[in-house]
Amino acid sequence: MKEPIFPNDEREDPWIVVQVSADEHWNAYHDIRRAVLFEARGLIGYDANHPDDRRDGHFPLLLLLENTPVGAARLDLTGDETAWVRTVAISEECQGKGYGRMLMTGLEKFASQHGVERLLVNAARDAVGFYGALGWTVVEAGGENPVLTKELRTGPEW
Ligand SMILES: CC(C)(COP(=O)(O)OP(=O)(O)OC[C@H]1O[C@@H](n2cnc3c(N)ncnc32)[C@H](O)[C@@H]1OP(=O)(O)O)[C@@H](O)C(=O)NCCC(=O)NCCS
């Protein structure tokens, strides 16, 4: 099955965000999240069979740079115009090079095309600055994972 790709179908960009469906992309999606969100934080127990990754309205996404997976995230639609961004991760050796911004650009485009007008995220404390740089604003500063939001652009060109 052909995987939907963003931001375009012409592959003019060196990077694309794909909706995960091929086995090799599922493997890369889990490898990146396991390494970045668990192993690098000293956590164990990553579950590659977690049902949340396969639920209706949940979209695992992968950032490919020249066909090499470098980042992963999941977009969870809520049923209205809002969606939650989950488990954003860029491979450790690729961090700080603008790939997180690329991943979120593709994710936003994907979300807009699914009728999403407002994104929400439970951010890791040390990632709040990343979302701030991308135009997100804090709506709940307290707690271990501050909640941030971003209104998406709408319109035919987007
Ligand atoms: C957070 C993460 C996704 C950012 O991806 P990245 O590829 O390193 O970020 P980029 O290089 O695209 O940075 C984009 C912008 O955000 C800024 N930024 C990135 N990480 C930041 C941080 N931790 N704090 C403050 N600003 C940050 C960059 O300076 C850059 O700003 P600029 O474009 O104005 O110069 C990545 O570092 C990562 O996977 N971290 C570990 C897991 C994690 O914390 N995930 C988030 C869970 S909510």
Coordinates of C-alpha atoms and ligand atoms in Angstrom, one line a residue:
M1 CA 0.0 0.0 0.0
K2 CA 1.3 3.5 -0.8
E3 CA 1.9 5.5 2.3
P4 CA 0.5 9.1 2.3
I5 CA 3.4 11.5 2.4
F6 CA 3.7 15.2 3.4
P7 CA 4.3 18.0 2.6
N8 CA 4.0 17.0 -1.0
D9 CA 3.6 14.0 -3.3
E10 CA 6.2 15.1 -5.8
R11 CA 9.2 14.2 -3.6
E12 CA 10.8 17.5 -4.4
D13 CA 12.0 17.9 -0.8
P14 CA 14.9 15.9 0.7
W15 CA 12.6 15.2 3.6
I16 CA 9.1 13.9 3.9
V17 CA 6.7 12.8 6.7
V18 CA 5.0 9.5 6.1
Q19 CA 2.0 8.0 7.8
V20 CA 3.5 4.7 9.0
S21 CA 2.1 1.5 7.5
A22 CA 5.0 -0.4 5.9
D23 CA 6.7 -2.9 8.3
E24 CA 10.1 -1.3 7.9
H25 CA 8.6 2.0 8.9
W26 CA 6.8 0.5 11.9
N27 CA 10.2 -0.9 13.0
A28 CA 11.9 2.5 12.6
Y29 CA 9.1 4.3 14.4
H30 CA 9.5 2.0 17.4
D31 CA 13.3 2.0 17.3
I32 CA 13.5 5.8 17.4
R33 CA 10.9 6.2 20.2
R34 CA 12.5 3.3 22.2
A35 CA 16.0 4.9 22.0
V36 CA 15.0 8.5 22.5
L37 CA 12.1 8.4 24.9
F38 CA 13.1 5.4 26.9
E39 CA 16.7 4.3 26.7
A40 CA 18.1 7.8 26.7
R41 CA 16.1 8.6 29.8
G42 CA 17.0 5.4 31.6
L43 CA 13.5 4.0 31.2
I44 CA 12.6 0.4 30.4
G45 CA 9.4 -1.2 29.3
Y46 CA 8.8 0.3 25.9
D47 CA 5.8 -1.5 24.4
A48 CA 6.0 -1.8 20.6
N49 CA 2.5 -3.4 20.7
H50 CA 0.8 -0.7 22.6
P51 CA -2.8 -0.4 21.4
D52 CA -2.7 3.4 21.3
D53 CA -0.5 3.2 18.2
R54 CA -3.2 1.3 16.3
R55 CA -6.4 3.0 17.4
D56 CA -8.7 4.6 14.9
G57 CA -7.9 8.3 14.6
H58 CA -4.3 7.8 15.8
F59 CA -1.7 8.4 13.2
P60 CA 1.9 7.3 13.7
L61 CA 4.2 9.5 11.6
L62 CA 7.8 9.1 10.5
L63 CA 10.2 11.8 9.3
L64 CA 12.4 10.5 6.4
L65 CA 15.5 12.3 5.3
E66 CA 16.6 11.0 1.9
N67 CA 14.6 7.9 2.8
T68 CA 16.4 7.4 6.2
P69 CA 14.1 7.6 9.2
V70 CA 15.3 10.3 11.6
G71 CA 12.2 11.2 13.6
A72 CA 8.8 9.9 14.9
A73 CA 5.6 11.3 16.4
R74 CA 2.0 10.4 16.7
L75 CA -1.1 12.5 16.0
D76 CA -4.2 11.5 17.9
L77 CA -7.5 13.0 16.6
T78 CA -10.1 13.7 19.3
G79 CA -13.2 13.7 17.0
D80 CA -13.6 17.5 16.9
E81 CA -11.1 20.0 15.4
T82 CA -8.5 19.3 18.1
A83 CA -5.7 16.7 18.1
W84 CA -3.0 15.7 20.6
V85 CA 0.6 15.4 19.5
R86 CA 2.3 12.4 21.2
T87 CA 5.8 11.0 21.6
V88 CA 7.8 13.5 19.4
A89 CA 11.3 12.1 19.0
I90 CA 14.3 12.9 16.8
S91 CA 17.2 10.3 16.7
E92 CA 19.8 11.4 19.2
E93 CA 22.6 11.9 16.6
C94 CA 20.2 14.0 14.5
Q95 CA 19.0 16.4 17.2
G96 CA 19.7 20.1 16.9
K97 CA 19.8 20.2 13.1
G98 CA 16.4 21.4 12.3
Y99 CA 14.8 18.0 11.9
G100 CA 12.3 18.4 14.7
R101 CA 11.0 21.5 13.0
M102 CA 10.7 19.5 9.7
L103 CA 8.8 16.7 11.5
M104 CA 6.4 19.2 13.1
T105 CA 5.9 21.0 9.7
G106 CA 4.8 17.8 8.1
L107 CA 2.7 16.8 11.1
E108 CA 0.9 20.2 11.0
K109 CA 0.2 19.8 7.3
F110 CA -1.1 16.2 7.9
A111 CA -3.3 17.5 10.7
S112 CA -4.7 20.3 8.7
Q113 CA -5.6 17.9 5.9
H114 CA -7.5 15.9 8.5
G115 CA -9.6 18.9 9.6
V116 CA -7.6 19.7 12.7
E117 CA -7.6 23.4 13.7
R118 CA -5.8 23.2 17.1
L119 CA -3.0 21.0 18.3
L120 CA -2.2 20.2 21.9
V121 CA 0.8 18.6 23.5
N122 CA 1.9 17.4 26.9
A123 CA 5.5 18.5 26.6
A124 CA 8.5 17.2 28.4
R125 CA 9.8 20.1 30.5
D126 CA 13.0 20.4 28.7
A127 CA 11.2 20.4 25.3
V128 CA 9.0 23.4 26.1
G129 CA 11.5 25.7 24.4
F130 CA 11.4 23.6 21.2
Y131 CA 7.6 24.1 21.0
G132 CA 8.0 27.8 21.8
A133 CA 10.4 28.2 18.9
L134 CA 7.7 26.7 16.7
G135 CA 5.0 29.1 17.7
W136 CA 3.3 27.0 20.4
T137 CA 2.0 28.7 23.6
V138 CA 1.6 27.4 27.1
V139 CA -1.9 26.8 28.3
E140 CA -1.1 24.9 31.6
A141 CA 2.4 25.6 33.0
G142 CA 2.1 23.5 36.1
G143 CA 2.8 19.8 36.5
E144 CA 5.5 17.6 35.1
N145 CA 4.3 17.9 31.5
P146 CA 3.1 21.4 30.7
V147 CA 0.3 21.6 28.1
L148 CA 1.0 23.7 25.0
T149 CA -1.2 24.5 22.1
K150 CA -0.9 25.8 18.5
E151 CA -3.7 27.0 16.2
L152 CA -3.2 25.8 12.7
R153 CA -3.4 27.8 9.5
T154 CA -6.3 27.0 7.4
G155 CA -7.0 27.7 3.7
P156 CA -6.7 26.2 0.3
E157 CA -2.9 26.8 0.0
W158 CA -2.4 24.8 3.2
Ligands
LIG1 C1 12.8 18.0 21.3 C2 13.2 17.5 19.9 C3 12.0 16.8 19.3 C4 13.6 18.7 19.1 O1 14.0 18.3 17.8 P1 15.4 18.9 17.2 O2 15.6 18.3 15.8 O3 16.5 18.7 18.2 O4 15.0 20.4 17.1 P2 15.4 21.5 15.9 O5 16.8 21.4 15.6 O6 14.4 21.2 14.8 O7 15.0 22.9 16.6 C5 14.0 23.7 16.2 C6 14.0 24.9 17.0 O8 13.7 24.6 18.4 C7 14.8 25.0 19.3 N1 15.0 23.9 20.2 C8 15.1 22.6 20.0 N2 15.2 21.9 21.1 C9 15.1 22.8 22.1 C10 15.0 22.7 23.5 N3 15.2 21.5 24.2 N4 14.9 23.9 24.3 C11 14.8 25.1 23.6 N5 14.8 25.2 22.3 C12 14.9 24.1 21.6 C13 16.0 25.1 18.4 O9 16.9 26.0 18.9 C14 15.4 25.6 17.1 O10 15.1 27.0 17.2 P3 15.4 28.0 15.9 O11 14.9 27.3 14.7 O12 14.7 29.2 16.3 O13 16.9 28.1 15.9 C15 14.4 16.6 20.0 O14 15.5 17.3 20.5 C16 14.2 15.3 20.8 O15 13.8 14.3 20.3 N6 14.5 15.4 22.2 C17 14.3 14.3 23.1 C18 12.9 13.8 23.2 C19 11.9 14.9 23.6 O16 12.2 15.7 24.5 N7 10.8 14.9 22.9 C20 9.7 15.9 23.1 C21 8.7 15.2 23.9 S1 7.3 16.3 24.3

